[in-house]
Amino acid sequence: MTTQNPLRVLIVDDSADTRENLMRLLAFEDGIEVIGAAPDGRLGVEAARRGKPDIVLMDLTMPTMDGIAAAEAIRVECPSTHVVMMSVHDEPEALRRAMLAGAREFLVKPFGPDELVATLNRVAERRAADRAVAPVPATPGVQHGRMISVFGPKGGVGRTTVACNLAVAIRQTTGQRVALVDANLQFGDVGIVLGLKPTKSIVDLVPHIAEIDADLLGEVVSRHHSGIDVLLAPPRPEMAELVTADYLKRILGKMREAYDVVVVDTAPNFSETMLATLDISDRILVLLTVEMHTIKNTRLFLEVAGQLGYPREKLTLVLNRADSTGGIEITEIERALGHRVNARIVSDGRTTTYALNHGEPFVIANKKADISRNVFELANLVMMRAAPVEEARVAPSGISRLLPFRLMSRSAAAGAR
Ligand SMILES: Nc1ncnc2c1ncn2[C@@H]1O[C@H](COP(=O)(O)OP(=O)(O)OP(=O)(O)O)[C@@H](O)[C@H]1O
Ligand SMILES: [Mg+2]
């Protein structure tokens, strides 16, 4: 931070002591200018609208309008302002809500001056990176390929299996230019499933982030013998943080310019990179299996997707291992989720294990198996139709015969509050 271009900070907190302490702490910091302080969310939004601060230090719990509602209003009204949420709660739920409202950082009270300044510095660095790497503008005349993300808020539901086989199936049935991106940046295993030698990865694009073009992408992707190009995840988990949400957005934007279809494998979380990926996807395949915790998380994700303003047609629910439901009817799952199951994939441990051990997608190794047939059907569904034929919404039933589902519905609703 330089004193010529100070970081302009607004403080919003209902405690007069906290406001004064923060002002005192920041008064001694070079390169930071406190432009004002407000005692609640509503006045905070007004002050942000007037002063256009770089950063708002926002308390989570306040009267009149809380920090979440204020952060949401600021995100809409002052998109270049970044919110740092402050709270005495450090539960994941508070963090998730703050993040969804657009907060970039989270400070747990009480915090010291070093932590505060380090946080502000991080936000300042990201602002600088955002400016240097604006999202790819839609270039007139440039075709944008279709982007399909394979997501599931629970680990191990088969995202990587489906993403790899789906990408190959789309290539085989359409002959189009298909790319597969492993956006499970910490623990991506697309390379193993496809039997690719780890050479270059998405991290190799980071130093050239401002000048990515089709030639550079061509040097970094790995060509699979099926004809799809694969952008692999970083070779080591600690390298994941080099690929920020803004970088990933830009990379995916460039991939869409270079390919007709971009399939994205994802990680089971709501990190900034995942939300950025889901935001720009044309379609999200939401994978689930019939297990209580998976269904609970899927329901939570559907609620979050609603809060994020995703149209229901953007979501395609795919039930994996659909014949292993432990006696639960699919209609009951649909009622618990309030959403139709749009596609099903059977369970076939023998075929998936053989494919995995040979590094060969099963849609190639065993094209005739039911599981492969299901993936080809899914490829047709995502490529042929703009939206699932079946109406996505299912009226949740009040008379589900499954008691755990009823309990789950209640806790899921409470969790989203
Ligand atoms: N339909 C299926 N029938 C049988 N086994 C399956 C099926 N789908 C996936 N599997 C197996 O389940 C395991 C987990 O699958 P996969 O790695 O694709 O899940 P994931 O959601 O990507 O997991 P992670 O959270 O680790 O990224 C693998 O061993 C895979 O072979
Ligand atoms: Mg995976």
Coordinates of C-alpha atoms and ligand atoms in Angstrom, one line a residue:
M1 CA 0.0 0.0 0.0
T2 CA 1.3 3.5 -0.7
T3 CA 0.4 6.7 0.9
Q4 CA -0.3 8.3 -2.5
N5 CA -3.1 5.9 -3.1
P6 CA -4.4 5.0 0.3
L7 CA -6.9 2.2 0.9
R8 CA -10.1 3.8 1.9
V9 CA -11.9 2.0 4.7
L10 CA -15.4 2.3 6.2
I11 CA -16.2 0.8 9.6
V12 CA -19.7 -0.5 10.3
D13 CA -20.3 -1.8 13.8
D14 CA -23.0 -1.2 16.4
S15 CA -20.5 -1.1 19.3
A16 CA -19.1 2.5 19.7
D17 CA -16.0 1.0 21.5
T18 CA -15.2 -1.3 18.5
R19 CA -15.6 1.6 16.1
E20 CA -13.3 3.8 18.1
N21 CA -10.7 1.0 18.6
L22 CA -10.6 0.2 14.9
M23 CA -10.3 3.9 14.0
R24 CA -7.5 4.2 16.5
L25 CA -5.7 1.1 15.2
L26 CA -6.0 2.1 11.6
A27 CA -5.0 5.8 12.2
F28 CA -1.4 4.7 12.7
E29 CA -1.3 2.6 9.5
D30 CA 0.5 3.9 6.5
G31 CA -1.6 3.7 3.4
I32 CA -5.0 3.4 5.1
E33 CA -7.5 6.1 5.4
V34 CA -10.7 5.6 7.4
I35 CA -13.4 7.5 5.6
G36 CA -16.1 7.0 8.2
A37 CA -17.9 4.8 10.6
A38 CA -21.6 3.8 10.9
P39 CA -23.5 2.1 13.7
D40 CA -25.7 -0.2 11.7
G41 CA -26.1 -1.9 8.4
R42 CA -28.6 0.5 6.9
L43 CA -26.4 3.6 7.7
G44 CA -23.4 1.6 6.6
V45 CA -24.9 1.0 3.1
E46 CA -25.7 4.7 2.8
A47 CA -22.2 5.6 3.8
A48 CA -20.8 3.1 1.3
R49 CA -23.0 4.5 -1.4
R50 CA -21.8 8.0 -0.7
G51 CA -18.1 7.4 0.0
K52 CA -17.4 4.4 -2.3
P53 CA -14.8 2.9 0.1
D54 CA -12.3 0.3 -1.1
I55 CA -13.1 -1.9 2.0
V56 CA -15.9 -2.1 4.5
L57 CA -15.1 -3.6 7.9
M58 CA -18.6 -5.0 8.6
D59 CA -19.9 -6.4 11.9
L60 CA -22.1 -9.5 11.3
T61 CA -24.7 -9.0 14.1
M62 CA -26.2 -5.5 14.2
P63 CA -29.7 -4.1 14.8
T64 CA -31.8 -2.6 12.0
M65 CA -29.9 -4.3 9.2
D66 CA -27.4 -7.0 9.9
G67 CA -24.0 -7.4 8.3
I68 CA -25.2 -10.1 5.8
A69 CA -28.0 -7.9 4.4
A70 CA -25.8 -4.9 4.3
A71 CA -23.0 -6.8 2.5
E72 CA -25.6 -8.0 -0.1
A73 CA -26.8 -4.5 -0.7
I74 CA -23.2 -3.2 -1.0
R75 CA -22.3 -6.0 -3.5
V76 CA -25.2 -4.8 -5.7
E77 CA -24.8 -1.0 -5.2
C78 CA -21.0 -0.7 -5.0
P79 CA -19.5 -3.7 -6.8
S80 CA -16.0 -2.5 -6.5
T81 CA -16.2 -2.3 -2.7
H82 CA -14.9 -5.3 -0.8
V83 CA -16.5 -6.4 2.5
V84 CA -14.5 -7.9 5.4
M85 CA -17.0 -9.5 7.8
M86 CA -16.2 -9.3 11.5
S87 CA -17.9 -11.6 14.0
V88 CA -17.5 -13.3 17.4
H89 CA -18.8 -16.5 15.8
D90 CA -16.4 -18.5 13.8
E91 CA -18.8 -21.4 12.9
P92 CA -18.7 -22.6 9.3
E93 CA -22.4 -21.5 8.9
A94 CA -21.6 -17.8 9.7
L95 CA -18.7 -18.0 7.3
R96 CA -20.8 -19.6 4.6
R97 CA -23.5 -16.9 4.9
A98 CA -20.9 -14.1 4.9
M99 CA -19.3 -15.6 1.8
L100 CA -22.5 -16.0 0.0
A101 CA -23.3 -12.3 0.8
G102 CA -20.1 -11.4 -1.0
A103 CA -17.7 -11.0 1.9
R104 CA -14.1 -11.5 0.8
E105 CA -12.6 -12.1 4.3
F106 CA -13.7 -13.0 7.7
L107 CA -12.2 -11.7 11.0
V108 CA -13.1 -13.5 14.2
K109 CA -13.3 -11.0 17.2
P110 CA -11.3 -10.3 19.1
F111 CA -8.4 -9.8 16.6
G112 CA -5.2 -7.9 17.0
P113 CA -3.7 -5.1 14.8
D114 CA -1.4 -7.5 12.9
E115 CA -4.3 -9.7 11.9
L116 CA -6.4 -6.7 10.9
V117 CA -3.7 -5.2 8.8
A118 CA -2.7 -8.5 7.2
T119 CA -6.4 -9.0 6.2
L120 CA -6.7 -5.5 4.7
N121 CA -3.4 -6.1 2.8
R122 CA -4.8 -9.4 1.4
V123 CA -7.9 -7.7 0.2
A124 CA -5.9 -4.8 -1.3
E125 CA -3.7 -7.4 -3.2
R126 CA -6.8 -9.1 -4.5
R127 CA -8.3 -5.8 -5.7
A128 CA -5.1 -5.1 -7.6
A129 CA -5.2 -8.6 -9.1
D130 CA -8.9 -8.1 -10.0
R131 CA -8.0 -4.9 -11.8
A132 CA -5.1 -6.5 -13.7
V133 CA -7.3 -9.5 -14.6
A134 CA -10.7 -8.3 -15.5
P135 CA -13.1 -11.1 -16.5
V136 CA -12.9 -12.0 -20.1
P137 CA -15.3 -9.6 -21.9
A138 CA -17.6 -11.3 -24.5
T139 CA -15.6 -10.7 -27.6
P140 CA -17.9 -9.8 -30.5
G141 CA -17.9 -12.5 -33.1
V142 CA -16.2 -15.0 -30.8
Q143 CA -18.2 -18.2 -30.2
H144 CA -18.6 -19.2 -26.6
G145 CA -18.7 -22.9 -26.0
R146 CA -21.1 -24.5 -23.6
M147 CA -19.8 -25.0 -20.0
I148 CA -21.1 -27.9 -18.0
S149 CA -20.0 -28.3 -14.4
V150 CA -20.3 -31.6 -12.6
F151 CA -20.9 -30.7 -9.0
G152 CA -22.0 -32.4 -5.8
P153 CA -21.8 -30.9 -2.3
K154 CA -20.7 -34.2 -0.8
G155 CA -17.3 -36.0 -1.6
G156 CA -17.1 -39.3 -3.3
V157 CA -20.5 -39.2 -5.1
G158 CA -18.9 -39.9 -8.5
R159 CA -18.2 -36.4 -9.8
T160 CA -14.8 -37.3 -11.4
T161 CA -16.1 -40.6 -12.8
V162 CA -19.1 -38.8 -14.4
A163 CA -17.1 -35.8 -15.6
C164 CA -14.4 -37.9 -17.4
N165 CA -16.8 -40.3 -19.0
L166 CA -19.3 -37.6 -19.9
A167 CA -16.6 -35.5 -21.7
V168 CA -15.6 -38.5 -23.7
A169 CA -19.2 -39.5 -24.5
I170 CA -19.9 -36.0 -25.7
R171 CA -16.9 -36.1 -27.9
Q172 CA -17.8 -39.5 -29.3
T173 CA -21.5 -38.6 -30.0
T174 CA -21.0 -35.1 -31.4
G175 CA -17.5 -35.0 -32.7
Q176 CA -17.2 -31.4 -31.3
R177 CA -14.1 -29.9 -29.7
V178 CA -14.4 -31.0 -26.0
A179 CA -12.3 -29.9 -23.1
L180 CA -12.3 -31.3 -19.6
V181 CA -11.0 -29.0 -16.8
D182 CA -10.1 -30.5 -13.4
A183 CA -11.2 -27.7 -11.0
N184 CA -10.8 -29.8 -8.0
L185 CA -7.7 -27.8 -7.5
Q186 CA -6.4 -29.5 -4.3
F187 CA -7.1 -33.1 -4.9
G188 CA -7.9 -33.4 -8.6
D189 CA -7.6 -36.9 -9.9
V190 CA -8.9 -36.6 -13.5
G191 CA -5.4 -37.4 -14.7
I192 CA -5.5 -40.8 -13.0
V193 CA -9.0 -41.7 -14.2
L194 CA -8.0 -40.9 -17.8
G195 CA -4.5 -42.5 -17.5
L196 CA -2.7 -39.3 -18.4
K197 CA 0.9 -38.7 -17.6
P198 CA 1.1 -35.6 -15.4
T199 CA 2.9 -33.0 -17.5
K200 CA 1.6 -29.5 -17.4
S201 CA -1.3 -28.3 -15.3
I202 CA -3.6 -25.3 -14.8
V203 CA -0.9 -23.7 -12.6
D204 CA 1.3 -23.3 -15.7
L205 CA -1.2 -20.7 -17.0
V206 CA -1.0 -18.5 -13.9
P207 CA 2.2 -16.6 -14.8
H208 CA 0.6 -15.8 -18.2
I209 CA -2.8 -15.1 -16.9
A210 CA -3.2 -11.8 -18.8
E211 CA -2.2 -13.2 -22.2
I212 CA -3.9 -16.6 -22.4
D213 CA -4.8 -17.5 -25.9
A214 CA -5.6 -20.7 -27.8
D215 CA -1.9 -21.4 -28.6
L216 CA -1.0 -21.2 -24.9
L217 CA -3.9 -23.4 -23.9
G218 CA -2.8 -25.9 -26.5
E219 CA 0.6 -26.1 -24.9
V220 CA -0.8 -26.7 -21.4
V221 CA -3.6 -29.1 -22.0
S222 CA -3.0 -32.9 -22.3
R223 CA -4.5 -34.6 -25.3
H224 CA -6.4 -37.9 -24.4
H225 CA -6.6 -40.5 -27.1
S226 CA -10.4 -40.1 -27.2
G227 CA -9.8 -36.7 -28.7
I228 CA -10.7 -34.6 -25.7
D229 CA -8.2 -32.0 -24.3
V230 CA -7.7 -32.1 -20.5
L231 CA -6.5 -29.2 -18.3
L232 CA -5.2 -31.0 -15.3
A233 CA -5.3 -29.8 -11.6
P234 CA -2.1 -28.7 -9.9
P235 CA 0.3 -31.6 -9.0
R236 CA 0.4 -30.6 -5.3
P237 CA -2.5 -29.5 -3.0
E238 CA -0.6 -26.4 -1.7
M239 CA -0.4 -25.1 -5.3
A240 CA -4.1 -24.8 -5.5
E241 CA -4.2 -21.3 -3.9
L242 CA -2.1 -20.0 -6.8
V243 CA -5.3 -20.3 -8.9
T244 CA -7.6 -17.7 -7.4
A245 CA -11.3 -17.5 -8.2
D246 CA -10.6 -14.6 -10.6
Y247 CA -7.9 -16.5 -12.4
L248 CA -10.0 -19.6 -12.7
K249 CA -12.9 -17.5 -14.1
R250 CA -10.6 -16.1 -16.7
I251 CA -9.1 -19.5 -17.6
L252 CA -12.5 -21.0 -18.0
G253 CA -13.6 -18.0 -20.1
K254 CA -10.7 -18.6 -22.5
M255 CA -11.4 -22.4 -22.6
R256 CA -14.9 -21.6 -23.7
E257 CA -13.6 -19.5 -26.5
A258 CA -11.3 -22.3 -27.7
Y259 CA -13.7 -25.3 -27.3
D260 CA -17.3 -26.1 -28.2
V261 CA -17.9 -27.8 -24.9
V262 CA -16.1 -27.4 -21.6
V263 CA -16.8 -30.0 -18.9
V264 CA -15.6 -29.1 -15.4
D265 CA -14.9 -31.5 -12.6
T266 CA -15.3 -29.7 -9.2
A267 CA -14.6 -30.0 -5.5
P268 CA -17.3 -30.6 -2.9
N269 CA -17.3 -27.2 -1.2
F270 CA -18.6 -23.6 -1.5
S271 CA -15.2 -22.0 -1.9
E272 CA -14.8 -18.8 -3.9
T273 CA -13.3 -20.8 -6.8
M274 CA -16.2 -23.2 -6.8
L275 CA -18.9 -20.5 -6.6
A276 CA -17.1 -18.6 -9.5
T277 CA -17.1 -21.8 -11.5
L278 CA -20.8 -22.5 -10.8
D279 CA -21.8 -18.9 -11.5
I280 CA -20.4 -19.0 -15.1
S281 CA -21.6 -22.5 -15.9
D282 CA -24.4 -22.9 -18.4
R283 CA -25.5 -26.0 -16.6
I284 CA -24.6 -27.7 -13.3
L285 CA -25.0 -31.4 -13.0
V286 CA -25.8 -32.0 -9.3
L287 CA -24.6 -35.5 -8.5
L288 CA -26.0 -37.4 -5.5
T289 CA -26.3 -40.9 -4.2
V290 CA -29.0 -42.2 -1.8
E291 CA -27.5 -41.6 1.6
M292 CA -29.0 -39.4 4.2
H293 CA -26.0 -37.0 4.5
T294 CA -25.7 -36.7 0.8
I295 CA -29.3 -35.9 0.4
K296 CA -29.2 -33.3 3.2
N297 CA -26.2 -31.6 1.6
T298 CA -27.9 -31.7 -1.8
R299 CA -30.9 -30.0 -0.4
L300 CA -28.7 -27.3 1.2
F301 CA -27.0 -26.8 -2.1
L302 CA -30.3 -26.4 -3.9
E303 CA -31.3 -23.7 -1.3
V304 CA -28.0 -21.9 -1.8
A305 CA -28.5 -22.1 -5.6
G306 CA -31.8 -20.5 -5.1
Q307 CA -30.2 -17.7 -3.0
L308 CA -27.6 -17.2 -5.7
G309 CA -30.4 -16.7 -8.2
Y310 CA -29.6 -19.7 -10.4
P311 CA -32.6 -20.6 -12.5
R312 CA -33.9 -24.1 -11.8
E313 CA -33.2 -25.2 -15.4
K314 CA -29.5 -24.5 -14.8
L315 CA -29.5 -27.5 -12.5
T316 CA -29.7 -31.1 -13.6
L317 CA -30.0 -33.6 -10.8
V318 CA -28.2 -36.8 -11.5
L319 CA -28.7 -39.8 -9.2
N320 CA -25.6 -42.0 -9.3
R321 CA -25.8 -45.6 -8.2
A322 CA -29.5 -45.2 -8.8
D323 CA -30.2 -48.8 -8.3
S324 CA -28.7 -48.8 -4.8
T325 CA -31.3 -46.9 -2.9
G326 CA -31.8 -49.2 0.0
G327 CA -35.5 -49.5 -0.7
I328 CA -36.2 -45.8 -0.9
E329 CA -38.4 -44.7 -3.9
I330 CA -36.9 -42.1 -6.1
T331 CA -40.2 -40.1 -5.8
E332 CA -39.5 -39.8 -2.1
I333 CA -36.0 -38.5 -2.7
E334 CA -37.6 -36.0 -5.2
R335 CA -40.1 -34.9 -2.6
A336 CA -37.4 -34.5 0.1
L337 CA -35.4 -32.3 -2.3
G338 CA -38.3 -30.5 -4.0
H339 CA -36.6 -31.2 -7.3
R340 CA -36.9 -33.8 -10.0
V341 CA -34.2 -36.4 -10.5
N342 CA -33.4 -35.7 -14.2
A343 CA -31.0 -38.5 -14.9
R344 CA -29.9 -41.8 -13.4
I345 CA -26.7 -43.8 -13.5
V346 CA -26.6 -47.4 -12.3
S347 CA -24.1 -48.8 -9.8
D348 CA -21.5 -51.0 -11.4
G349 CA -18.4 -51.5 -9.2
R350 CA -16.9 -54.1 -11.6
T351 CA -16.9 -51.8 -14.6
T352 CA -15.8 -48.7 -12.7
T353 CA -12.9 -50.5 -10.9
Y354 CA -11.7 -52.1 -14.2
A355 CA -11.8 -48.7 -15.9
L356 CA -10.0 -47.0 -13.1
N357 CA -7.3 -49.6 -12.8
H358 CA -6.6 -49.4 -16.5
G359 CA -6.8 -45.6 -16.7
E360 CA -9.5 -45.9 -19.4
P361 CA -13.0 -44.4 -19.2
F362 CA -15.6 -47.1 -19.2
V363 CA -17.5 -45.4 -22.1
I364 CA -14.5 -46.7 -24.1
A365 CA -13.5 -49.8 -22.2
N366 CA -17.0 -51.2 -21.9
K367 CA -19.3 -49.2 -24.2
K368 CA -22.2 -51.6 -23.9
A369 CA -22.4 -51.7 -20.1
D370 CA -25.6 -50.2 -18.6
I371 CA -23.5 -47.6 -16.8
S372 CA -22.0 -46.5 -20.1
R373 CA -25.4 -46.4 -21.7
N374 CA -26.6 -44.1 -18.9
V375 CA -23.6 -41.7 -19.4
F376 CA -24.4 -41.6 -23.2
E377 CA -28.0 -40.7 -22.3
L378 CA -26.8 -38.0 -20.0
A379 CA -24.6 -36.7 -22.8
N380 CA -27.6 -36.5 -25.0
L381 CA -29.6 -34.8 -22.3
V382 CA -27.1 -32.0 -21.7
M383 CA -26.3 -31.5 -25.4
M384 CA -29.7 -31.9 -27.1
R385 CA -32.0 -30.0 -24.8
A386 CA -31.7 -26.5 -23.5
A387 CA -33.5 -27.5 -20.4
P388 CA -34.6 -30.8 -18.9
V389 CA -37.9 -31.9 -20.4
E390 CA -39.3 -32.7 -17.0
E391 CA -40.4 -29.8 -14.9
A392 CA -37.7 -29.4 -12.3
R393 CA -39.9 -28.3 -9.4
V394 CA -41.6 -30.9 -7.3
A395 CA -44.0 -29.8 -4.6
P396 CA -42.5 -31.0 -1.3
S397 CA -44.9 -33.4 0.3
G398 CA -46.0 -32.8 3.9
I399 CA -46.7 -36.5 4.3
S400 CA -43.4 -38.1 3.5
R401 CA -43.4 -41.5 5.1
L402 CA -39.7 -41.1 5.9
L403 CA -39.3 -39.6 9.3
P404 CA -35.6 -38.8 8.9
F405 CA -36.4 -36.9 5.7
R406 CA -38.9 -34.8 7.7
L407 CA -36.3 -34.1 10.4
M408 CA -33.7 -33.3 7.8
S409 CA -36.0 -30.9 6.0
R410 CA -36.4 -28.9 9.2
S411 CA -32.7 -28.8 10.0
A412 CA -31.8 -27.9 6.4
A413 CA -34.2 -25.0 6.5
A414 CA -32.8 -23.8 9.8
G415 CA -29.2 -24.1 8.5
A416 CA -30.0 -21.8 5.6
R417 CA -31.5 -19.1 7.7
Ligands
LIG1 N1 -22.0 -45.6 -10.7 C1 -21.0 -46.1 -10.0 N2 -21.0 -47.4 -9.7 C2 -20.0 -48.0 -9.0 N3 -18.9 -47.2 -8.5 C3 -18.9 -45.9 -8.8 C4 -20.0 -45.3 -9.5 N4 -19.7 -44.0 -9.6 C5 -18.5 -43.8 -9.0 N5 -18.1 -45.0 -8.5 C6 -16.8 -45.2 -7.7 O1 -16.9 -44.3 -6.5 C7 -15.6 -43.8 -6.1 C8 -15.7 -42.3 -6.0 O2 -15.9 -41.8 -7.3 P1 -15.3 -40.4 -7.8 O3 -13.9 -40.4 -7.5 O4 -15.7 -40.3 -9.2 O5 -16.1 -39.5 -6.9 P2 -15.9 -37.9 -6.6 O6 -17.2 -37.3 -6.2 O7 -15.1 -37.3 -7.7 O8 -15.0 -38.0 -5.3 P3 -14.0 -36.9 -4.6 O9 -14.8 -36.2 -3.5 O10 -12.8 -37.7 -4.1 O11 -13.6 -35.9 -5.7 C9 -14.7 -44.3 -7.2 O12 -14.0 -45.5 -6.7 C10 -15.6 -44.7 -8.4 O13 -15.0 -45.7 -9.2
MG2 MG -13.3 -36.2 -7.7

